[in-house]
Coordinates of C-alpha atoms in Angstrom, one line a residue:
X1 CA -2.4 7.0 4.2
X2 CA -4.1 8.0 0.8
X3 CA -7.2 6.8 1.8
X4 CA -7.4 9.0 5.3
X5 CA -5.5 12.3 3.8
X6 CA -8.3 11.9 0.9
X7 CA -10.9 10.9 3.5
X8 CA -10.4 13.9 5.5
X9 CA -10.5 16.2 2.7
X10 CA -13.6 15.0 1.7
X11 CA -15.5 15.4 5.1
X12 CA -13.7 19.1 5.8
X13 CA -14.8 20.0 2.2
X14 CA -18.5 18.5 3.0
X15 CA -18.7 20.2 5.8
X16 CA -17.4 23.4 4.5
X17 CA -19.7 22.9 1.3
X18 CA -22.4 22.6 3.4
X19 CA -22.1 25.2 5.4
X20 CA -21.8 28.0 2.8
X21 CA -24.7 26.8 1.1
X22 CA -26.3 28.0 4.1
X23 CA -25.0 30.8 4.4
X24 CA -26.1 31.6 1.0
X25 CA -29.4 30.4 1.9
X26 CA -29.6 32.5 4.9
X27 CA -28.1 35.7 3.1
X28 CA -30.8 35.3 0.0
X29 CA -33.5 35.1 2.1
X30 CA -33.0 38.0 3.3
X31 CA -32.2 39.9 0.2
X32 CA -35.2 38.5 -1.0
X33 CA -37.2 39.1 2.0
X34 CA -36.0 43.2 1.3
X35 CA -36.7 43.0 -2.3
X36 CA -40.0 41.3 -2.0
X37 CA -41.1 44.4 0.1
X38 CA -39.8 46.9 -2.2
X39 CA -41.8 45.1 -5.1
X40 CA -45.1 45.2 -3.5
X41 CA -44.2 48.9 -2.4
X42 CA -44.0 49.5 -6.1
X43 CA -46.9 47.2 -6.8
X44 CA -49.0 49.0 -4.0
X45 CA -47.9 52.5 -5.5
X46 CA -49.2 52.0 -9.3
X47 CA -51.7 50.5 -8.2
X48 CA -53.1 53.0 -6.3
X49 CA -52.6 55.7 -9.2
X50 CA -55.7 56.7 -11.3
X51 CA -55.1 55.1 -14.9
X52 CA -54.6 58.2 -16.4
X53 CA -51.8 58.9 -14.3
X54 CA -49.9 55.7 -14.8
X55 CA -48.3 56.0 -18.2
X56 CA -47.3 59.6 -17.2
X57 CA -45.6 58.0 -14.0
X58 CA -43.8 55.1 -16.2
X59 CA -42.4 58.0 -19.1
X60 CA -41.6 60.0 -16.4
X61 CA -39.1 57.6 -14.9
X62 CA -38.2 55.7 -18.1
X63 CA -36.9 59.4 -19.4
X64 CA -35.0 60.2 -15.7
X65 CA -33.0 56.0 -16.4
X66 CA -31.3 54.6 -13.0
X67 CA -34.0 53.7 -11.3
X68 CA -34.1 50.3 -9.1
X69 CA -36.9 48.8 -11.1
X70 CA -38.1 48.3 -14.9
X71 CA -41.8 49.3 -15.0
X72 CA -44.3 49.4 -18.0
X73 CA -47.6 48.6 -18.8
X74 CA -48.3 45.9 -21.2
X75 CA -51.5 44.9 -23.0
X76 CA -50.4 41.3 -23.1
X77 CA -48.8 39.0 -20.6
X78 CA -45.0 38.8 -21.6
X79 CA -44.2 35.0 -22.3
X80 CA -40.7 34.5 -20.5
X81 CA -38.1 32.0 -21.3
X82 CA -37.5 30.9 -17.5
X83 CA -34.3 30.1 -16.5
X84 CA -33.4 26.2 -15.1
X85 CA -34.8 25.8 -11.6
X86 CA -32.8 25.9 -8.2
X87 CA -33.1 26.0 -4.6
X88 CA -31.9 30.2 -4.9
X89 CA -34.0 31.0 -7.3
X90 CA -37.0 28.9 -5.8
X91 CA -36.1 30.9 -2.3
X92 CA -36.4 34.7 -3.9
X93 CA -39.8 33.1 -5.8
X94 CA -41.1 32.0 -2.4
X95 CA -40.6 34.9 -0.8
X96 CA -41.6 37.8 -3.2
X97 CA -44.9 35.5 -3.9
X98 CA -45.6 35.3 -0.2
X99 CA -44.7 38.9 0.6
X100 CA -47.2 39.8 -2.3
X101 CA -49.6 37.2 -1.2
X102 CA -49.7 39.0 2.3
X103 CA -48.7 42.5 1.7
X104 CA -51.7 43.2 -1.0
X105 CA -53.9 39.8 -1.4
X106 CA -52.1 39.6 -5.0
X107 CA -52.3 35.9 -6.0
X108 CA -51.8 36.0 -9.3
X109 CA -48.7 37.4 -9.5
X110 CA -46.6 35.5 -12.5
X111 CA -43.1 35.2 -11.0
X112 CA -40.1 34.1 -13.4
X113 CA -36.6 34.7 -14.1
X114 CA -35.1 35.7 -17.7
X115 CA -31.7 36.0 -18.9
X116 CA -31.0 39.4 -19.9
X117 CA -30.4 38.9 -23.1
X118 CA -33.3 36.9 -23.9
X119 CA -35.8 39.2 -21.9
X120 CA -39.3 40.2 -23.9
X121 CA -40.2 43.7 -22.6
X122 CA -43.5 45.8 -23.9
X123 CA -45.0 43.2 -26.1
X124 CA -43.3 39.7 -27.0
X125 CA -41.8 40.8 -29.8
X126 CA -39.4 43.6 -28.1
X127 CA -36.5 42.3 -26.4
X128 CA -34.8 44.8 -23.8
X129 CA -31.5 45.3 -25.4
X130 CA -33.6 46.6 -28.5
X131 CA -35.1 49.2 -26.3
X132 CA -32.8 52.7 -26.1
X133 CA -30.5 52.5 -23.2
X134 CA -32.2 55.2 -21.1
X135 CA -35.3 53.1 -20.6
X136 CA -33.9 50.1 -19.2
X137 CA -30.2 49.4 -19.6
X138 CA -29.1 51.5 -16.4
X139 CA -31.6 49.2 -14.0
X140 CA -31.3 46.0 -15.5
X141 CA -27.7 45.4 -17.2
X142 CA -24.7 45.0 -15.7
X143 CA -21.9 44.7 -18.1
X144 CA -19.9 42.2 -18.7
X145 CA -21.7 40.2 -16.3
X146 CA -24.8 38.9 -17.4
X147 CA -27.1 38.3 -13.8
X148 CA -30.3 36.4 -14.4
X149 CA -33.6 39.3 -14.0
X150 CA -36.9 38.5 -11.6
X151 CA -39.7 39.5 -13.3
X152 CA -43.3 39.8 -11.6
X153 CA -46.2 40.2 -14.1
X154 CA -50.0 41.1 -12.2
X155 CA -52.6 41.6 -14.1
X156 CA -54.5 44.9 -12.8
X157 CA -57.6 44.6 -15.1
X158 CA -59.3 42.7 -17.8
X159 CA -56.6 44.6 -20.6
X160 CA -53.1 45.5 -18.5
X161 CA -50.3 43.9 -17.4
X162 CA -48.2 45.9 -14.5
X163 CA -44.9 44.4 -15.9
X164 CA -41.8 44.8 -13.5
X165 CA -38.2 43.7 -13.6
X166 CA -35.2 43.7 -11.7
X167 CA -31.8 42.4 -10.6
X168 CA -31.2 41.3 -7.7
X169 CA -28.3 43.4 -5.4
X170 CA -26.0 40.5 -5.9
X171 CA -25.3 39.7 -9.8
X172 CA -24.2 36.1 -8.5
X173 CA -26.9 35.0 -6.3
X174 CA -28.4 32.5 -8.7
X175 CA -25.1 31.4 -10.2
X176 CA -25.5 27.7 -10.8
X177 CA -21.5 26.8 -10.7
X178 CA -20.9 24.2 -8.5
X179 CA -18.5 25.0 -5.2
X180 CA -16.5 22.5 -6.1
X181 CA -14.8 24.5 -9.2
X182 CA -11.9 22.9 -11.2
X183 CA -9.5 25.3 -9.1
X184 CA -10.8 24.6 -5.5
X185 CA -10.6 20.0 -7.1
X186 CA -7.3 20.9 -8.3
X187 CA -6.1 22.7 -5.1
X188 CA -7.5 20.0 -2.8
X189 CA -5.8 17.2 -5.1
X190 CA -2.5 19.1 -5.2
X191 CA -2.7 19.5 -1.0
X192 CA -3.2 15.8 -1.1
X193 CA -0.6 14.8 -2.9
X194 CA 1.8 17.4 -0.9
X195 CA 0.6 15.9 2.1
X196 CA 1.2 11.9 0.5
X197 CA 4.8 12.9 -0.6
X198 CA 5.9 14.4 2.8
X199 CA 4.5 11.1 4.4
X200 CA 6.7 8.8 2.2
X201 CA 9.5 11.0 2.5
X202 CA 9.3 10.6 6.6
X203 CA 7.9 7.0 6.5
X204 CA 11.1 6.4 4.1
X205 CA 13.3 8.2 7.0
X206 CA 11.7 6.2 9.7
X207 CA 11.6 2.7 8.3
X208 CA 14.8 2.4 6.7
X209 CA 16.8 1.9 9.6
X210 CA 14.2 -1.3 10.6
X211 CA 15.0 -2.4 6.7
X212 CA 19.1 -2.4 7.5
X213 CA 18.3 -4.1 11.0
X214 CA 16.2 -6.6 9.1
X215 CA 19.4 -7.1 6.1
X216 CA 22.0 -7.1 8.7
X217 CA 19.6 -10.1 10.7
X218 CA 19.4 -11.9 8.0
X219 CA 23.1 -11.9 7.2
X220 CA 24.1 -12.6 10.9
X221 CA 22.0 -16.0 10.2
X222 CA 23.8 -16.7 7.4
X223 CA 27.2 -16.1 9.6
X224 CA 28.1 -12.9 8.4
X225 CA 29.0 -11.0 11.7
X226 CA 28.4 -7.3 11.1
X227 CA 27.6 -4.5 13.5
X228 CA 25.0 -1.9 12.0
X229 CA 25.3 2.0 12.7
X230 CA 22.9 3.5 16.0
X231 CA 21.1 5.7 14.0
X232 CA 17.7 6.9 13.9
X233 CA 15.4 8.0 16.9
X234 CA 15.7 6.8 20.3
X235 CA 13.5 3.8 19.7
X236 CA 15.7 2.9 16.5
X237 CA 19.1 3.3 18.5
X238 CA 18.0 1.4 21.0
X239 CA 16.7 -1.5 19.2
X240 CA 20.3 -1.2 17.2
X241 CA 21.9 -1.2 20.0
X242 CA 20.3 -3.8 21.6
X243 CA 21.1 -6.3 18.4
X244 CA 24.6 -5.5 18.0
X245 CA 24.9 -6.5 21.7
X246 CA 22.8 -9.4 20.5
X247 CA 25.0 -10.4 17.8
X248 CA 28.4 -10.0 19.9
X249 CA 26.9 -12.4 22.9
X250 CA 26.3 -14.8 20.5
X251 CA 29.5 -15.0 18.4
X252 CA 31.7 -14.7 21.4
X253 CA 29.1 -17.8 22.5
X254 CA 30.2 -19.7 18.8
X255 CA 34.0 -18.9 19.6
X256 CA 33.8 -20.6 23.1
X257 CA 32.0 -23.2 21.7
X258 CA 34.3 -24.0 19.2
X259 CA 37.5 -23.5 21.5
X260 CA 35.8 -25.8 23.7
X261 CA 35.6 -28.6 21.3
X262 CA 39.1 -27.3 20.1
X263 CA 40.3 -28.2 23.6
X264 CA 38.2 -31.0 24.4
X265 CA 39.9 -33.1 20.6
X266 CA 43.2 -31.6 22.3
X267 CA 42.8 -32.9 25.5
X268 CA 40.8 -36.5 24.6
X269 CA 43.0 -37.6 21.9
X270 CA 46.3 -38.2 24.3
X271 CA 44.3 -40.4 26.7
X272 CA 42.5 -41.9 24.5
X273 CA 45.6 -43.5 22.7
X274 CA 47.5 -43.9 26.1
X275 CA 44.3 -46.3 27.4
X276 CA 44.7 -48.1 23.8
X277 CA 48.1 -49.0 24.5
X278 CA 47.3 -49.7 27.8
X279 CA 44.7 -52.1 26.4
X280 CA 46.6 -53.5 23.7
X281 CA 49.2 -55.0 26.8
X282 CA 46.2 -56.9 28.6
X283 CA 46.7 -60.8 28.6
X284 CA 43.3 -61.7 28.4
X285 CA 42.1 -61.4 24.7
X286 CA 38.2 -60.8 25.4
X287 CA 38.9 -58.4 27.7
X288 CA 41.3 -56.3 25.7
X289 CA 39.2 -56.8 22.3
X290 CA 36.0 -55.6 24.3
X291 CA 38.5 -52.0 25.9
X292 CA 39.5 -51.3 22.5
X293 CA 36.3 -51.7 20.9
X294 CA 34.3 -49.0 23.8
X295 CA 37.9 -46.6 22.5
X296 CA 37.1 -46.8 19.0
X297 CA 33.7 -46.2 19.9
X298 CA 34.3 -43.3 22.1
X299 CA 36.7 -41.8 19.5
X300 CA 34.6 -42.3 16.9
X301 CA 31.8 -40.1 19.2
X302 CA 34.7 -37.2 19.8
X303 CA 35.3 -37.4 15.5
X304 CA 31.9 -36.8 14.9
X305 CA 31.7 -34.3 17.6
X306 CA 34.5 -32.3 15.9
X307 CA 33.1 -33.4 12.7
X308 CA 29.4 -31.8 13.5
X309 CA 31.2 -28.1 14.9
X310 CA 33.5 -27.9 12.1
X311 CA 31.7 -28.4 8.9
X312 CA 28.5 -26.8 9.8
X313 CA 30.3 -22.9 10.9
X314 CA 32.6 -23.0 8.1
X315 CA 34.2 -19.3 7.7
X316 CA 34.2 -18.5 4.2
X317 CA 33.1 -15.6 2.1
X318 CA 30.1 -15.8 -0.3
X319 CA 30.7 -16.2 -3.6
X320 CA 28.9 -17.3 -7.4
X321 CA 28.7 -21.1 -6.4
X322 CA 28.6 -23.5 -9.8
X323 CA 26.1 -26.4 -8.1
X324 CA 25.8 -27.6 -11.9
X325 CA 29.5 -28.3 -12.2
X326 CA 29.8 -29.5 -8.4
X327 CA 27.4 -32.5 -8.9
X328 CA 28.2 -33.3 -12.4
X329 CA 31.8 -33.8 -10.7
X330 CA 30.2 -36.2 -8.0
X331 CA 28.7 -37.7 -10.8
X332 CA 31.7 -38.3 -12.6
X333 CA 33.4 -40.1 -8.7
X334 CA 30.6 -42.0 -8.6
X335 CA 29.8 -44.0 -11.8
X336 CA 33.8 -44.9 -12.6
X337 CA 33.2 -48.4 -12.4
X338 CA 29.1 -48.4 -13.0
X339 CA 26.1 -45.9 -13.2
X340 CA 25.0 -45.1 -9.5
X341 CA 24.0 -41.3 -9.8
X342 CA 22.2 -39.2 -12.6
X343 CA 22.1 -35.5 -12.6
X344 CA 19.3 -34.1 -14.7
X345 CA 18.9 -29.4 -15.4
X346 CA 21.3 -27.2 -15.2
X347 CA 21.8 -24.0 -13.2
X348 CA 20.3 -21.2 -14.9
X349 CA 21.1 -18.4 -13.0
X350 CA 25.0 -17.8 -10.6
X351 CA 23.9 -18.6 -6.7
X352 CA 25.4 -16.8 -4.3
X353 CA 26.6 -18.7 -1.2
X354 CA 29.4 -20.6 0.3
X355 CA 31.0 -23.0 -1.8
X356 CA 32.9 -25.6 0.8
X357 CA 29.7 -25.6 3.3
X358 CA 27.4 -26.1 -0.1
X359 CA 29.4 -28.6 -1.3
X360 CA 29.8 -30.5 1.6
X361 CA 25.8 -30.5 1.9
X362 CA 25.1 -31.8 -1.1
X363 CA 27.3 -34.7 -1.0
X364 CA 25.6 -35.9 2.5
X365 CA 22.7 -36.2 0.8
X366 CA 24.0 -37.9 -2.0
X367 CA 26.0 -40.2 -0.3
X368 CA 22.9 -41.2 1.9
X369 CA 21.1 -41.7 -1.2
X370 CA 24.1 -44.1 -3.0
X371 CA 24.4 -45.6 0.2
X372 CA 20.8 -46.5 0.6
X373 CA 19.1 -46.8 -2.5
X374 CA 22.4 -48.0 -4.3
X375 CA 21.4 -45.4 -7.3
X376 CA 20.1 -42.0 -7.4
X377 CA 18.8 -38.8 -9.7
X378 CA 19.4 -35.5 -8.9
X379 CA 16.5 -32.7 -10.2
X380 CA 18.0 -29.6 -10.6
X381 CA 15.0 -26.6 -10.5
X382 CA 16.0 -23.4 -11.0
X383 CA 14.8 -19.9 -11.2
X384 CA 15.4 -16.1 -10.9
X385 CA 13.5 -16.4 -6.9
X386 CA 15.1 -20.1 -5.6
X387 CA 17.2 -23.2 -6.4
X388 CA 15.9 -26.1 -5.4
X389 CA 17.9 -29.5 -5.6
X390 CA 15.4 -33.2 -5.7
X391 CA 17.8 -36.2 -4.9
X392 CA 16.0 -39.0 -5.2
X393 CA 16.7 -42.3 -4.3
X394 CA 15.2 -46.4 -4.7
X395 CA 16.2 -47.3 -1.3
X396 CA 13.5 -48.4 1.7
X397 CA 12.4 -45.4 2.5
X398 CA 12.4 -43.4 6.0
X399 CA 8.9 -44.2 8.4
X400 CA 7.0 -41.0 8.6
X401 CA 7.0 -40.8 12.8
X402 CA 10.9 -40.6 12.6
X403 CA 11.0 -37.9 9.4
X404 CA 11.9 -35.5 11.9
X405 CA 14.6 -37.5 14.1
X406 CA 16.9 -38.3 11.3
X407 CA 18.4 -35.0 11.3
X408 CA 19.5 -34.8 15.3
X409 CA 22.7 -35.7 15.4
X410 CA 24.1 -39.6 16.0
X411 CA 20.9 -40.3 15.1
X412 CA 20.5 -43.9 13.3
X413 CA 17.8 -46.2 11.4
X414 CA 20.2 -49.1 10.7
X415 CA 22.9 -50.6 13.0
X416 CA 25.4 -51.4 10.6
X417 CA 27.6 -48.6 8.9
X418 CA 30.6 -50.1 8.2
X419 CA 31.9 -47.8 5.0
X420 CA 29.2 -45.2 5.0
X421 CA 31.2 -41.8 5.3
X422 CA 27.7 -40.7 7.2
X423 CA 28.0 -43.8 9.9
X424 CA 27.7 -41.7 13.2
X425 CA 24.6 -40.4 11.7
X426 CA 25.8 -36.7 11.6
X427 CA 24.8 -36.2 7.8
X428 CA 21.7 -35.2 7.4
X429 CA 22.1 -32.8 10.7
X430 CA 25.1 -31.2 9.0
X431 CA 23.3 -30.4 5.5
X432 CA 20.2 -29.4 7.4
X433 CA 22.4 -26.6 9.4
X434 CA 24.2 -25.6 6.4
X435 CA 21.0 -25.3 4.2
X436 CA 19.2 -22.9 7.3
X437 CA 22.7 -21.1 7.3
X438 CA 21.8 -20.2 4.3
X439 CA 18.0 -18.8 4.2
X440 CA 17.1 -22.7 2.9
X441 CA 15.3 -25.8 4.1
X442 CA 16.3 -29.5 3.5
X443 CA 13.1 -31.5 3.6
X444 CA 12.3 -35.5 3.2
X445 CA 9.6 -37.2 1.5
X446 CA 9.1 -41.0 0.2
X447 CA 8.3 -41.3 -3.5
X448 CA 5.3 -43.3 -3.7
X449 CA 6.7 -46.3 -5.9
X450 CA 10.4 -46.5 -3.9
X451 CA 12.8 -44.8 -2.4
X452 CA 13.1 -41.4 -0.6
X453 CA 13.5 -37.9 -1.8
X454 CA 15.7 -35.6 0.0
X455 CA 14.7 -31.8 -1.6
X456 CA 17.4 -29.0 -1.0
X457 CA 15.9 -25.6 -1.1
X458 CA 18.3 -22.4 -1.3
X459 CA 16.8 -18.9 -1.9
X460 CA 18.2 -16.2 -3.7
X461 CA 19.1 -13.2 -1.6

């Protein structure tokens, strides 16, 4: 937005820079072209005078003061201190050379521009302010202002100089100033920055209802069911609308869900232990041991179901979680009789989340790892941004091409399971949804020696 409000600015200013630099181009050339013709009319007139005339002429109008142009008659060329050069003054100098150059077949003209106050008249030791004001100060000063003065010197014979002098008609017509003053920078800044703070103030006004639908997305992923305020323009209440319609399909979508499984553990648990009996009463002992094997089995599947709902949309608020103290106490269950798991850092920072769904994640994956690798470290990384937890274990490892299928659920590497809390293969799924739930990732790697590393990554929010 800077860059186009300045970039604009800069080609209207260009363009409006360049265009009264022609104008003024235009406009001198004409004074000039005026002036140039009033010269050699001057030029022309003393001239043509018989030399005994000519002083008479130049007392004459020195004594009456006001007139347009300073005339003498000098025995020496005047040596002028020229002003710098420009494209004005080199325009006036064009023309009155020309004009002369035409008008008369004067060549030799000596054309230069003096500031008042430096100006030689008479001889080059007489300036004009020395001079009494009737002579010259009514023609060629304009107080306060100091305009630059042309002056045209021709040399008429072998010992005179027609000297002349005058000021333009407009005292500024040579003024060297830039257009671009320190006023007209300071006002084209100022419009800028005018123009830069409306912007933010209506770019602030339009984007921060997308900021609130962005917060209130993020917390519906973590679980937190909120509906957010149609505000805004049309677009905006719209799009508000159309995510708090979102958000209500799908948590009236989680509520079915979980009444359904509700009902389905309701409804599954009385048959189940009615066909167990049943089974239990059957005379033929390979037959009944084989039934209530393929009941545990299928109870065990309707568990885990339960199981998988249940601990992954757990309804709790968020609050300052202590992971530090929550492992050091898995520490502490774990090594009573020997030293199975090590927990190395410390939480630096308070971590806002949800404490049963955080615990319950972290002790999958360290009960995968103690199960597995029989011993285990836990890393604890923390900073102001993230926490990330590094469980790492000496067990066999995971095959890369199945990485990825260890966390859908019932999923299982080995076939026996007998006393691993994790057996239906629901752990990894659970700390994986609980992790997301929470803005994070849980990730696996093998170490290159031994073992596997399970990494738990939880953002700050």
């Amino acid at each position: 937005m800077a860059l186009g409000v300045a970039s604009a600015q800069f080609i209207s200013s260009t363009i409006w820079l360049r265009q009264l630099e022609s104008d003024t181009e235009q406009n001198v050339r004409e004074v000039s072209k005026h002036m140039a013709f009033r010269i050699a009319a001057t030029v022309s007139y003393f001239t043509s005078l018989p030399t005994n005339y000519r002083h008479i002429v130049i007392d004459q109008l020195q004594d009456m003061g006001g007139t347009r142009f300073f005339v003498t008659l000098n025995k020496e060329e005047i040596l002028i201190n020229n002003i710098p050069d420009s494209p004005l003054k080199n325009i006036v100098k064009n023309e009155v050379q020309s004009t002369l150059i035409k008008q008369l077949g004067i060549h030799n003209a000596k054309i230069a521009f003096s500031s008042p106050s430096d100006l030689h008249v008479i001889n080059n030791h007489t300036r004009l302010v020395d001079l009494p004001e009737r002579w010259g100060h009514h023609s060629l000063l304009v107080k306060p202002l100091t305009p630059p003065i042309i002056v045209i010197q021709i040399p008429i014979n072998d010992k005179d100089w027609l000297y002349l002098a005058s000021l333009m008609p407009d005292p500024y017509f040579l003024d060297g100033n830039s257009a671009l003053t320190g006023d007209r920078l300071f006002s084209m800044a100022m419009s800028v920055i005018t123009v830069l703070l409306l912007s933010i103030i209506i770019l602030r006004r339009v984007t921060r209802p997308l900021a609130t639908l962005a917060r209130a997305a993020e917390r519906f992923g973590q679980g937190d069911w909120k509906p957010i305020q149609e505000v805004g323009s049309v677009e905006v209440r719209n799009t508000a609308k159309a995510f708090n319609d979102m958000q209500r399909r799908i948590q009236r979508y989680l509520n079915d869900r979980e009444r359904l499984f509700a009902s389905i553990s309701h409804d599954l648990k009385t048959p189940i232990t009615r066909l167990r009996l049943r089974a239990e009463m059957l005379d033929e002992d390979d037959t009944r041991d084989a039934m209530i094997r393929d009941l545990e089995d299928l109870d065990m599947l309707v568990k885990g179901a339960l199981q998988s709902v249940k601990e992954t949309d757990i309804h709790e608020n968020r609050i300052e979680v202590n992971i530090s103290r929550m492992l050091r106490d898995m520490q502490a269950t774990a090594n009573l009789h020997d030293v199975k798991l090590t927990v190395v850092g410390d939480l630096n920072h308070p971590f806002i989340g949800k404490p049963l769904a955080i615990k319950r994640c972290l002790g999958n994956l360290v009960d995968n790892a103690l199960y597995y690798g029989k011993t285990a470290i836990v890393y604890i990384e923390d900073d102001e941004d993230e926490v990330c937890i590094r469980i790492c274990d000496q067990g066999p490892g995971i095959p890369i091409d199945k990485m990825d299928k260890v966390f859908q659920p019932y999923t299982r590497l080995t076939p026996d399971h007998s006393g691993h809390p994790g057996g239906m293969g629901l752990g990894l799924s659970i700390a994986r949804n609980i992790a997301r739930a929470h803005g994070g990732e849980v990730t696996l790697s093998n170490n290159i020696k031994q073992g596997l590393e399970a990494k738990l990554w939880l953002p700050r929010h």
